[in-house]
mmCIF file of N, CA and C in Angstrom:
data_model
loop_
_atom_site.group_PDB
_atom_site.id
_atom_site.type_symbol
_atom_site.label_atom_id
_atom_site.label_comp_id
_atom_site.label_asym_id
_atom_site.label_seq_id
_atom_site.Cartn_x
_atom_site.Cartn_y
_atom_site.Cartn_z
ATOM 1 N N MET I 1 -24.939 56.300 13.842
ATOM 2 C CA MET I 1 -25.845 57.044 12.996
ATOM 3 C C MET I 1 -26.975 56.116 12.575
ATOM 4 N N THR I 2 -28.162 56.515 12.762
ATOM 5 C CA THR I 2 -29.320 55.704 12.395
ATOM 6 C C THR I 2 -29.908 56.204 11.090
ATOM 7 N N HIS I 3 -30.421 55.246 10.350
ATOM 8 C CA HIS I 3 -31.062 55.568 9.078
ATOM 9 C C HIS I 3 -32.567 55.464 9.260
ATOM 10 N N PRO I 4 -33.312 56.341 8.644
ATOM 11 C CA PRO I 4 -34.769 56.258 8.778
ATOM 12 C C PRO I 4 -35.285 54.985 8.108
ATOM 13 N N PHE I 5 -36.319 54.423 8.692
ATOM 14 C CA PHE I 5 -36.941 53.225 8.143
ATOM 15 C C PHE I 5 -37.615 53.558 6.821
ATOM 16 N N LYS I 6 -37.346 52.710 5.807
ATOM 17 C CA LYS I 6 -37.989 52.904 4.509
ATOM 18 C C LYS I 6 -38.941 51.738 4.276
ATOM 19 N N ASP I 7 -40.190 52.035 4.165
ATOM 20 C CA ASP I 7 -41.213 51.013 3.951
ATOM 21 C C ASP I 7 -41.053 50.433 2.548
ATOM 22 N N PRO I 8 -40.780 49.094 2.429
ATOM 23 C CA PRO I 8 -40.574 48.509 1.091
ATOM 24 C C PRO I 8 -41.820 48.550 0.218
ATOM 25 N N THR I 9 -42.984 48.660 0.813
ATOM 26 C CA THR I 9 -44.213 48.702 0.010
ATOM 27 C C THR I 9 -44.484 50.079 -0.565
ATOM 28 N N SER I 10 -43.708 51.082 -0.136
ATOM 29 C CA SER I 10 -43.953 52.438 -0.634
ATOM 30 C C SER I 10 -43.580 52.595 -2.099
ATOM 31 N N SER I 11 -42.755 51.707 -2.629
ATOM 32 C CA SER I 11 -42.337 51.836 -4.025
ATOM 33 C C SER I 11 -43.040 50.835 -4.937
ATOM 34 N N LEU I 12 -44.068 50.154 -4.435
ATOM 35 C CA LEU I 12 -44.804 49.216 -5.275
ATOM 36 C C LEU I 12 -45.609 49.979 -6.320
ATOM 37 N N VAL I 13 -45.802 49.329 -7.453
ATOM 38 C CA VAL I 13 -46.580 49.957 -8.517
ATOM 39 C C VAL I 13 -47.781 49.078 -8.845
ATOM 40 N N ASP I 14 -48.809 49.692 -9.340
ATOM 41 C CA ASP I 14 -49.972 48.941 -9.793
ATOM 42 C C ASP I 14 -49.689 48.431 -11.196
ATOM 43 N N VAL I 15 -50.081 47.202 -11.455
ATOM 44 C CA VAL I 15 -49.870 46.594 -12.770
ATOM 45 C C VAL I 15 -51.209 46.471 -13.476
ATOM 46 N N ASP I 16 -51.246 46.937 -14.692
ATOM 47 C CA ASP I 16 -52.439 46.792 -15.516
ATOM 48 C C ASP I 16 -52.260 45.526 -16.354
ATOM 49 N N TRP I 17 -52.817 44.422 -15.868
ATOM 50 C CA TRP I 17 -52.637 43.130 -16.527
ATOM 51 C C TRP I 17 -53.317 43.085 -17.888
ATOM 52 N N ASP I 18 -54.210 44.008 -18.174
ATOM 53 C CA ASP I 18 -54.889 44.032 -19.461
ATOM 54 C C ASP I 18 -54.154 44.877 -20.494
ATOM 55 N N ASP I 19 -53.112 45.571 -20.087
ATOM 56 C CA ASP I 19 -52.305 46.378 -21.001
ATOM 57 C C ASP I 19 -51.754 45.453 -22.090
ATOM 58 N N PRO I 20 -51.911 45.788 -23.379
ATOM 59 C CA PRO I 20 -51.416 44.933 -24.468
ATOM 60 C C PRO I 20 -49.920 44.636 -24.364
ATOM 61 N N ARG I 21 -49.131 45.584 -23.852
ATOM 62 C CA ARG I 21 -47.693 45.337 -23.698
ATOM 63 C C ARG I 21 -47.447 44.243 -22.648
ATOM 64 N N MET I 22 -48.238 44.264 -21.583
ATOM 65 C CA MET I 22 -48.100 43.241 -20.546
ATOM 66 C C MET I 22 -48.519 41.878 -21.094
ATOM 67 N N GLN I 23 -49.592 41.844 -21.851
ATOM 68 C CA GLN I 23 -50.051 40.589 -22.444
ATOM 69 C C GLN I 23 -49.007 40.027 -23.401
ATOM 70 N N ASP I 24 -48.368 40.913 -24.184
ATOM 71 C CA ASP I 24 -47.316 40.494 -25.106
ATOM 72 C C ASP I 24 -46.135 39.887 -24.341
ATOM 73 N N LEU I 25 -45.739 40.533 -23.258
ATOM 74 C CA LEU I 25 -44.642 40.029 -22.431
ATOM 75 C C LEU I 25 -44.988 38.670 -21.827
ATOM 76 N N LEU I 26 -46.181 38.528 -21.319
ATOM 77 C CA LEU I 26 -46.601 37.262 -20.722
ATOM 78 C C LEU I 26 -46.623 36.130 -21.746
ATOM 79 N N GLN I 27 -47.017 36.430 -22.971
ATOM 80 C CA GLN I 27 -47.013 35.407 -24.019
ATOM 81 C C GLN I 27 -45.590 34.976 -24.355
ATOM 82 N N LYS I 28 -44.641 35.916 -24.326
ATOM 83 C CA LYS I 28 -43.249 35.591 -24.642
ATOM 84 C C LYS I 28 -42.617 34.683 -23.589
ATOM 85 N N ILE I 29 -43.006 34.854 -22.329
ATOM 86 C CA ILE I 29 -42.365 34.067 -21.272
ATOM 87 C C ILE I 29 -43.165 32.816 -20.891
ATOM 88 N N GLU I 30 -44.290 32.601 -21.537
ATOM 89 C CA GLU I 30 -45.170 31.494 -21.186
ATOM 90 C C GLU I 30 -44.473 30.138 -21.258
ATOM 91 N N GLY I 31 -43.621 29.905 -22.231
ATOM 92 C CA GLY I 31 -42.976 28.604 -22.404
ATOM 93 C C GLY I 31 -41.706 28.411 -21.600
ATOM 94 N N LEU I 32 -41.277 29.439 -20.897
ATOM 95 C CA LEU I 32 -40.047 29.306 -20.123
ATOM 96 C C LEU I 32 -40.280 28.450 -18.895
ATOM 97 N N ARG I 33 -39.250 27.667 -18.511
ATOM 98 C CA ARG I 33 -39.319 26.853 -17.305
ATOM 99 C C ARG I 33 -38.109 27.174 -16.451
ATOM 100 N N LEU I 34 -38.316 27.187 -15.163
ATOM 101 C CA LEU I 34 -37.195 27.378 -14.248
ATOM 102 C C LEU I 34 -36.534 26.038 -14.003
ATOM 103 N N ASP I 35 -35.236 26.018 -13.965
ATOM 104 C CA ASP I 35 -34.488 24.802 -13.699
ATOM 105 C C ASP I 35 -34.136 24.784 -12.217
ATOM 106 N N SER I 36 -34.795 23.930 -11.464
ATOM 107 C CA SER I 36 -34.566 23.864 -10.025
ATOM 108 C C SER I 36 -33.592 22.753 -9.668
ATOM 109 N N ARG I 37 -32.610 22.550 -10.511
ATOM 110 C CA ARG I 37 -31.659 21.458 -10.352
ATOM 111 C C ARG I 37 -30.838 21.580 -9.082
ATOM 112 N N GLY I 38 -30.521 22.781 -8.646
ATOM 113 C CA GLY I 38 -29.736 22.950 -7.424
ATOM 114 C C GLY I 38 -28.293 22.525 -7.615
ATOM 115 N N THR I 39 -27.658 22.180 -6.530
ATOM 116 C CA THR I 39 -26.238 21.830 -6.583
ATOM 117 C C THR I 39 -25.999 20.353 -6.280
ATOM 118 N N PHE I 40 -27.038 19.533 -6.309
ATOM 119 C CA PHE I 40 -26.896 18.107 -6.020
ATOM 120 C C PHE I 40 -26.090 17.446 -7.130
ATOM 121 N N LYS I 41 -25.091 16.671 -6.746
ATOM 122 C CA LYS I 41 -24.270 15.950 -7.733
ATOM 123 C C LYS I 41 -24.902 14.575 -7.957
ATOM 124 N N SER I 42 -25.369 14.330 -9.178
ATOM 125 C CA SER I 42 -26.032 13.056 -9.459
ATOM 126 C C SER I 42 -25.043 11.902 -9.315
ATOM 127 N N ARG I 43 -25.581 10.751 -8.897
ATOM 128 C CA ARG I 43 -24.757 9.567 -8.647
ATOM 129 C C ARG I 43 -25.459 8.326 -9.175
ATOM 130 N N PRO I 44 -24.694 7.384 -9.685
ATOM 131 C CA PRO I 44 -25.308 6.130 -10.134
ATOM 132 C C PRO I 44 -25.736 5.277 -8.941
ATOM 133 N N ALA I 45 -26.768 4.486 -9.155
ATOM 134 C CA ALA I 45 -27.256 3.558 -8.135
ATOM 135 C C ALA I 45 -27.907 2.394 -8.868
ATOM 136 N N ARG I 46 -28.368 1.415 -8.105
ATOM 137 C CA ARG I 46 -29.076 0.278 -8.682
ATOM 138 C C ARG I 46 -30.412 0.161 -7.967
ATOM 139 N N LEU I 47 -31.451 -0.105 -8.745
ATOM 140 C CA LEU I 47 -32.795 -0.205 -8.220
ATOM 141 C C LEU I 47 -33.258 -1.646 -8.304
ATOM 142 N N HIS I 48 -33.806 -2.140 -7.200
ATOM 143 C CA HIS I 48 -34.387 -3.480 -7.145
ATOM 144 C C HIS I 48 -35.879 -3.307 -6.876
ATOM 145 N N LEU I 49 -36.707 -3.921 -7.695
ATOM 146 C CA LEU I 49 -38.144 -3.840 -7.489
ATOM 147 C C LEU I 49 -38.497 -4.760 -6.330
ATOM 148 N N GLY I 50 -39.197 -4.227 -5.347
ATOM 149 C CA GLY I 50 -39.538 -4.991 -4.151
ATOM 150 C C GLY I 50 -38.566 -4.687 -3.026
ATOM 151 N N LEU I 51 -38.800 -5.319 -1.877
ATOM 152 C CA LEU I 51 -37.995 -5.041 -0.688
ATOM 153 C C LEU I 51 -37.082 -6.201 -0.304
ATOM 154 N N HIS I 52 -37.176 -7.315 -0.982
ATOM 155 C CA HIS I 52 -36.437 -8.508 -0.565
ATOM 156 C C HIS I 52 -35.142 -8.666 -1.345
ATOM 157 N N VAL I 53 -34.165 -7.857 -0.977
ATOM 158 C CA VAL I 53 -32.834 -7.903 -1.583
ATOM 159 C C VAL I 53 -31.870 -8.222 -0.463
ATOM 160 N N LYS I 54 -31.059 -9.248 -0.658
ATOM 161 C CA LYS I 54 -30.109 -9.620 0.376
ATOM 162 C C LYS I 54 -28.894 -8.713 0.309
ATOM 163 N N SER I 55 -28.412 -8.301 1.469
ATOM 164 C CA SER I 55 -27.214 -7.472 1.546
ATOM 165 C C SER I 55 -26.036 -8.272 1.009
ATOM 166 N N GLY I 56 -25.216 -7.632 0.219
ATOM 167 C CA GLY I 56 -24.042 -8.298 -0.348
ATOM 168 C C GLY I 56 -24.346 -9.083 -1.610
ATOM 169 N N ALA I 57 -25.576 -9.062 -2.042
ATOM 170 C CA ALA I 57 -25.932 -9.774 -3.270
ATOM 171 C C ALA I 57 -25.270 -9.096 -4.461
ATOM 172 N N ASP I 58 -25.175 -9.831 -5.577
ATOM 173 C CA ASP I 58 -24.573 -9.212 -6.762
ATOM 174 C C ASP I 58 -25.407 -8.023 -7.191
ATOM 175 N N SER I 59 -24.817 -7.150 -7.956
ATOM 176 C CA SER I 59 -25.503 -5.925 -8.388
ATOM 177 C C SER I 59 -26.356 -6.211 -9.610
ATOM 178 N N SER I 60 -27.379 -7.036 -9.424
ATOM 179 C CA SER I 60 -28.241 -7.385 -10.546
ATOM 180 C C SER I 60 -29.413 -6.417 -10.691
ATOM 181 N N GLY I 61 -29.397 -5.345 -9.910
ATOM 182 C CA GLY I 61 -30.471 -4.364 -10.000
ATOM 183 C C GLY I 61 -30.406 -3.570 -11.292
ATOM 184 N N ILE I 62 -31.381 -2.731 -11.463
ATOM 185 C CA ILE I 62 -31.515 -1.894 -12.658
ATOM 186 C C ILE I 62 -30.712 -0.607 -12.445
ATOM 187 N N PRO I 63 -29.834 -0.237 -13.383
ATOM 188 C CA PRO I 63 -29.080 1.010 -13.214
ATOM 189 C C PRO I 63 -30.005 2.228 -13.274
ATOM 190 N N VAL I 64 -29.857 3.116 -12.294
ATOM 191 C CA VAL I 64 -30.608 4.367 -12.231
ATOM 192 C C VAL I 64 -29.647 5.464 -11.795
ATOM 193 N N THR I 65 -30.124 6.689 -11.791
ATOM 194 C CA THR I 65 -29.310 7.817 -11.337
ATOM 195 C C THR I 65 -30.058 8.546 -10.231
ATOM 196 N N VAL I 66 -29.384 8.758 -9.097
ATOM 197 C CA VAL I 66 -29.948 9.573 -8.024
ATOM 198 C C VAL I 66 -29.664 11.019 -8.417
ATOM 199 N N VAL I 67 -30.731 11.796 -8.637
ATOM 200 C CA VAL I 67 -30.572 13.161 -9.144
ATOM 201 C C VAL I 67 -30.927 14.239 -8.136
ATOM 202 N N GLY I 68 -31.413 13.824 -6.961
ATOM 203 C CA GLY I 68 -31.772 14.843 -5.984
ATOM 204 C C GLY I 68 -32.091 14.262 -4.628
ATOM 205 N N ASP I 69 -32.100 15.167 -3.685
ATOM 206 C CA ASP I 69 -32.442 14.852 -2.303
ATOM 207 C C ASP I 69 -33.426 15.929 -1.885
ATOM 208 N N SER I 70 -34.690 15.562 -1.770
ATOM 209 C CA SER I 70 -35.700 16.595 -1.507
ATOM 210 C C SER I 70 -36.144 16.612 -0.049
ATOM 211 N N GLY I 71 -35.190 16.472 0.840
ATOM 212 C CA GLY I 71 -35.498 16.548 2.262
ATOM 213 C C GLY I 71 -35.149 15.260 2.968
ATOM 214 N N PRO I 72 -35.273 15.266 4.286
ATOM 215 C CA PRO I 72 -34.920 14.075 5.064
ATOM 216 C C PRO I 72 -35.739 12.856 4.634
ATOM 217 N N GLY I 73 -35.045 11.804 4.265
ATOM 218 C CA GLY I 73 -35.715 10.556 3.907
ATOM 219 C C GLY I 73 -36.398 10.548 2.566
ATOM 220 N N CYS I 74 -36.073 11.483 1.692
ATOM 221 C CA CYS I 74 -36.707 11.530 0.375
ATOM 222 C C CYS I 74 -35.637 11.731 -0.697
ATOM 223 N N LEU I 75 -35.549 10.792 -1.635
ATOM 224 C CA LEU I 75 -34.586 10.867 -2.728
ATOM 225 C C LEU I 75 -35.322 10.962 -4.052
ATOM 226 N N VAL I 76 -34.661 11.536 -5.048
ATOM 227 C CA VAL I 76 -35.230 11.666 -6.385
ATOM 228 C C VAL I 76 -34.329 10.890 -7.333
ATOM 229 N N ILE I 77 -34.924 9.991 -8.132
ATOM 230 C CA ILE I 77 -34.142 9.194 -9.075
ATOM 231 C C ILE I 77 -34.660 9.390 -10.497
ATOM 232 N N LYS I 78 -33.767 9.130 -11.448
ATOM 233 C CA LYS I 78 -34.111 9.199 -12.868
ATOM 234 C C LYS I 78 -33.986 7.793 -13.430
ATOM 235 N N THR I 79 -35.044 7.327 -14.099
ATOM 236 C CA THR I 79 -35.067 5.997 -14.701
ATOM 237 C C THR I 79 -35.498 6.111 -16.157
ATOM 238 N N ASP I 80 -35.450 4.993 -16.872
ATOM 239 C CA ASP I 80 -35.953 4.990 -18.250
ATOM 240 C C ASP I 80 -37.289 4.252 -18.344
ATOM 241 N N PHE I 81 -37.950 4.113 -17.197
ATOM 242 C CA PHE I 81 -39.273 3.499 -17.140
ATOM 243 C C PHE I 81 -40.035 4.127 -15.973
ATOM 244 N N ALA I 82 -41.359 4.034 -16.023
ATOM 245 C CA ALA I 82 -42.192 4.627 -14.974
ATOM 246 C C ALA I 82 -42.327 3.673 -13.795
ATOM 247 N N LEU I 83 -42.349 4.245 -12.605
ATOM 248 C CA LEU I 83 -42.628 3.495 -11.384
ATOM 249 C C LEU I 83 -44.020 3.893 -10.906
ATOM 250 N N GLN I 84 -44.700 2.981 -10.242
ATOM 251 C CA GLN I 84 -46.057 3.243 -9.769
ATOM 252 C C GLN I 84 -46.043 3.784 -8.345
ATOM 253 N N PRO I 85 -46.778 4.859 -8.058
ATOM 254 C CA PRO I 85 -46.860 5.358 -6.679
ATOM 255 C C PRO I 85 -47.309 4.242 -5.727
ATOM 256 N N GLY I 86 -46.642 4.169 -4.579
ATOM 257 C CA GLY I 86 -46.927 3.140 -3.587
ATOM 258 C C GLY I 86 -46.113 1.873 -3.771
ATOM 259 N N GLU I 87 -45.442 1.740 -4.919
ATOM 260 C CA GLU I 87 -44.653 0.550 -5.200
ATOM 261 C C GLU I 87 -43.430 0.495 -4.285
ATOM 262 N N PRO I 88 -43.179 -0.660 -3.627
ATOM 263 C CA PRO I 88 -41.978 -0.788 -2.794
ATOM 264 C C PRO I 88 -40.765 -1.109 -3.664
ATOM 265 N N VAL I 89 -39.653 -0.435 -3.389
ATOM 266 C CA VAL I 89 -38.410 -0.661 -4.123
ATOM 267 C C VAL I 89 -37.238 -0.617 -3.136
ATOM 268 N N THR I 90 -36.111 -1.156 -3.558
ATOM 269 C CA THR I 90 -34.885 -1.066 -2.777
ATOM 270 C C THR I 90 -33.843 -0.375 -3.639
ATOM 271 N N LEU I 91 -33.240 0.671 -3.096
ATOM 272 C CA LEU I 91 -32.219 1.421 -3.806
ATOM 273 C C LEU I 91 -30.868 1.045 -3.222
ATOM 274 N N GLU I 92 -29.949 0.615 -4.080
ATOM 275 C CA GLU I 92 -28.606 0.240 -3.654
ATOM 276 C C GLU I 92 -27.648 1.348 -4.053
ATOM 277 N N ARG I 93 -27.075 1.987 -3.042
ATOM 278 C CA ARG I 93 -26.129 3.081 -3.286
ATOM 279 C C ARG I 93 -24.752 2.669 -2.814
ATOM 280 N N ARG I 94 -23.749 3.088 -3.536
ATOM 281 C CA ARG I 94 -22.359 2.849 -3.126
ATOM 282 C C ARG I 94 -21.854 4.080 -2.400
ATOM 283 N N LEU I 95 -21.336 3.880 -1.204
ATOM 284 C CA LEU I 95 -20.750 4.977 -0.439
ATOM 285 C C LEU I 95 -19.347 5.244 -0.945
ATOM 286 N N ALA I 96 -18.759 6.348 -0.548
ATOM 287 C CA ALA I 96 -17.396 6.701 -0.967
ATOM 288 C C ALA I 96 -16.401 5.615 -0.556
ATOM 289 N N THR I 97 -16.717 4.884 0.496
ATOM 290 C CA THR I 97 -15.834 3.813 0.973
ATOM 291 C C THR I 97 -15.941 2.567 0.115
ATOM 292 N N GLY I 98 -16.888 2.540 -0.826
ATOM 293 C CA GLY I 98 -17.073 1.384 -1.691
ATOM 294 C C GLY I 98 -18.083 0.391 -1.138
ATOM 295 N N ILE I 99 -18.554 0.613 0.070
ATOM 296 C CA ILE I 99 -19.525 -0.275 0.693
ATOM 297 C C ILE I 99 -20.911 0.056 0.153
ATOM 298 N N GLY I 100 -21.687 -0.973 -0.164
ATOM 299 C CA GLY I 100 -23.040 -0.773 -0.641
ATOM 300 C C GLY I 100 -24.005 -0.540 0.509
ATOM 301 N N ARG I 101 -24.981 0.294 0.281
ATOM 302 C CA ARG I 101 -26.000 0.593 1.290
ATOM 303 C C ARG I 101 -27.357 0.389 0.642
ATOM 304 N N LEU I 102 -28.221 -0.378 1.296
ATOM 305 C CA LEU I 102 -29.553 -0.647 0.779
ATOM 306 C C LEU I 102 -30.579 0.230 1.473
ATOM 307 N N LEU I 103 -31.408 0.883 0.691
ATOM 308 C CA LEU I 103 -32.463 1.743 1.215
ATOM 309 C C LEU I 103 -33.800 1.181 0.753
ATOM 310 N N GLN I 104 -34.617 0.745 1.692
ATOM 311 C CA GLN I 104 -35.951 0.279 1.350
ATOM 312 C C GLN I 104 -36.853 1.506 1.266
ATOM 313 N N CYS I 105 -37.545 1.635 0.138
ATOM 314 C CA CYS I 105 -38.303 2.857 -0.138
ATOM 315 C C CYS I 105 -39.685 2.539 -0.690
ATOM 316 N N ASP I 106 -40.526 3.545 -0.666
ATOM 317 C CA ASP I 106 -41.817 3.514 -1.351
ATOM 318 C C ASP I 106 -41.808 4.634 -2.382
ATOM 319 N N VAL I 107 -42.349 4.366 -3.548
ATOM 320 C CA VAL I 107 -42.447 5.388 -4.585
ATOM 321 C C VAL I 107 -43.573 6.348 -4.204
ATOM 322 N N GLU I 108 -43.241 7.617 -4.050
ATOM 323 C CA GLU I 108 -44.260 8.624 -3.726
ATOM 324 C C GLU I 108 -44.967 9.115 -4.975
ATOM 325 N N ARG I 109 -44.180 9.437 -6.005
ATOM 326 C CA ARG I 109 -44.760 9.893 -7.269
ATOM 327 C C ARG I 109 -43.745 9.714 -8.375
ATOM 328 N N CYS I 110 -44.235 9.764 -9.602
ATOM 329 C CA CYS I 110 -43.387 9.579 -10.781
ATOM 330 C C CYS I 110 -43.974 10.412 -11.905
ATOM 331 N N LYS I 111 -43.088 11.044 -12.691
ATOM 332 C CA LYS I 111 -43.551 11.844 -13.830
ATOM 333 C C LYS I 111 -42.522 11.742 -14.951
ATOM 334 N N PRO I 112 -42.952 11.966 -16.177
ATOM 335 C CA PRO I 112 -41.983 11.985 -17.280
ATOM 336 C C PRO I 112 -41.016 13.155 -17.103
ATOM 337 N N GLY I 113 -39.764 12.973 -17.495
ATOM 338 C CA GLY I 113 -38.779 14.050 -17.427
ATOM 339 C C GLY I 113 -39.180 15.191 -18.342
ATOM 340 N N SER I 114 -38.939 16.433 -17.905
ATOM 341 C CA SER I 114 -39.370 17.584 -18.700
ATOM 342 C C SER I 114 -38.211 18.460 -19.159
ATOM 343 N N ARG I 115 -36.992 18.130 -18.805
ATOM 344 C CA ARG I 115 -35.849 18.932 -19.237
ATOM 345 C C ARG I 115 -35.486 18.605 -20.674
ATOM 346 N N ALA I 116 -34.769 19.518 -21.294
ATOM 347 C CA ALA I 116 -34.408 19.352 -22.707
ATOM 348 C C ALA I 116 -33.666 18.038 -22.937
ATOM 349 N N GLU I 117 -32.757 17.684 -22.042
ATOM 350 C CA GLU I 117 -31.988 16.442 -22.225
ATOM 351 C C GLU I 117 -32.826 15.188 -22.018
ATOM 352 N N ASP I 118 -34.021 15.318 -21.443
ATOM 353 C CA ASP I 118 -34.913 14.179 -21.226
ATOM 354 C C ASP I 118 -35.830 13.928 -22.421
ATOM 355 N N GLN I 119 -36.027 14.943 -23.252
ATOM 356 C CA GLN I 119 -36.970 14.838 -24.358
ATOM 357 C C GLN I 119 -36.555 13.738 -25.326
ATOM 358 N N GLY I 120 -37.492 12.847 -25.625
ATOM 359 C CA GLY I 120 -37.241 11.748 -26.556
ATOM 360 C C GLY I 120 -36.389 10.639 -25.977
ATOM 361 N N GLN I 121 -36.034 10.717 -24.706
ATOM 362 C CA GLN I 121 -35.177 9.703 -24.091
ATOM 363 C C GLN I 121 -35.976 8.704 -23.257
ATOM 364 N N GLY I 122 -37.265 8.939 -23.065
ATOM 365 C CA GLY I 122 -38.069 8.058 -22.228
ATOM 366 C C GLY I 122 -37.644 8.134 -20.770
ATOM 367 N N ALA I 123 -37.260 9.321 -20.315
ATOM 368 C CA ALA I 123 -36.794 9.504 -18.943
ATOM 369 C C ALA I 123 -37.974 9.770 -18.015
ATOM 370 N N PHE I 124 -37.888 9.200 -16.804
ATOM 371 C CA PHE I 124 -38.903 9.409 -15.779
ATOM 372 C C PHE I 124 -38.220 9.821 -14.481
ATOM 373 N N ILE I 125 -38.837 10.727 -13.758
ATOM 374 C CA ILE I 125 -38.332 11.205 -12.476
ATOM 375 C C ILE I 125 -39.261 10.670 -11.393
ATOM 376 N N SER I 126 -38.687 9.999 -10.371
ATOM 377 C CA SER I 126 -39.476 9.418 -9.292
ATOM 378 C C SER I 126 -38.976 9.907 -7.947
ATOM 379 N N TRP I 127 -39.904 10.186 -7.052
ATOM 380 C CA TRP I 127 -39.590 10.574 -5.685
ATOM 381 C C TRP I 127 -39.778 9.356 -4.797
ATOM 382 N N LEU I 128 -38.737 9.006 -4.053
ATOM 383 C CA LEU I 128 -38.772 7.838 -3.174
ATOM 384 C C LEU I 128 -38.745 8.288 -1.721
ATOM 385 N N ARG I 129 -39.586 7.693 -0.895
ATOM 386 C CA ARG I 129 -39.591 7.945 0.553
ATOM 387 C C ARG I 129 -38.893 6.747 1.198
ATOM 388 N N VAL I 130 -37.770 7.012 1.869
ATOM 389 C CA VAL I 130 -36.994 5.947 2.519
ATOM 390 C C VAL I 130 -37.756 5.476 3.754
ATOM 391 N N ARG I 131 -37.973 4.170 3.827
ATOM 392 C CA ARG I 131 -38.660 3.615 4.998
ATOM 393 C C ARG I 131 -37.708 2.896 5.917
ATOM 394 N N ARG I 132 -36.581 2.399 5.373
ATOM 395 C CA ARG I 132 -35.615 1.662 6.193
ATOM 396 C C ARG I 132 -34.277 1.603 5.479
ATOM 397 N N THR I 133 -33.193 1.691 6.264
ATOM 398 C CA THR I 133 -31.839 1.623 5.728
ATOM 399 C C THR I 133 -31.164 0.366 6.264
ATOM 400 N N ARG I 134 -30.469 -0.357 5.378
ATOM 401 C CA ARG I 134 -29.688 -1.527 5.809
ATOM 402 C C ARG I 134 -28.265 -1.396 5.334
#
């Protein structure tokens, strides 16, 4: 049995953006933010400024949290200080096996944290582009 095709645009309505009720609704939702956190499980890591970190060295790096993976070769970290775009860094991650893995990266961008738990904490979110894995 076949069903007739129903055009999804046939039920669209025109919106009067100048309607006072619409303006009132838009003002109410203006401050809302979508949380695009996803299902990534954050993990602790250590950050070394620069690229010259010897494998197996002590964990003298700065503690950070990996909070996202935004595509192949791009990680998102949370720090308590700002990183400069273009700055080379090395991220030390511990694998489930306990072995450390060094990722040489460049900072793509950095912004202050905007989530409620970041407010007043001096949190910064940085996107790192992985250039080499050791």
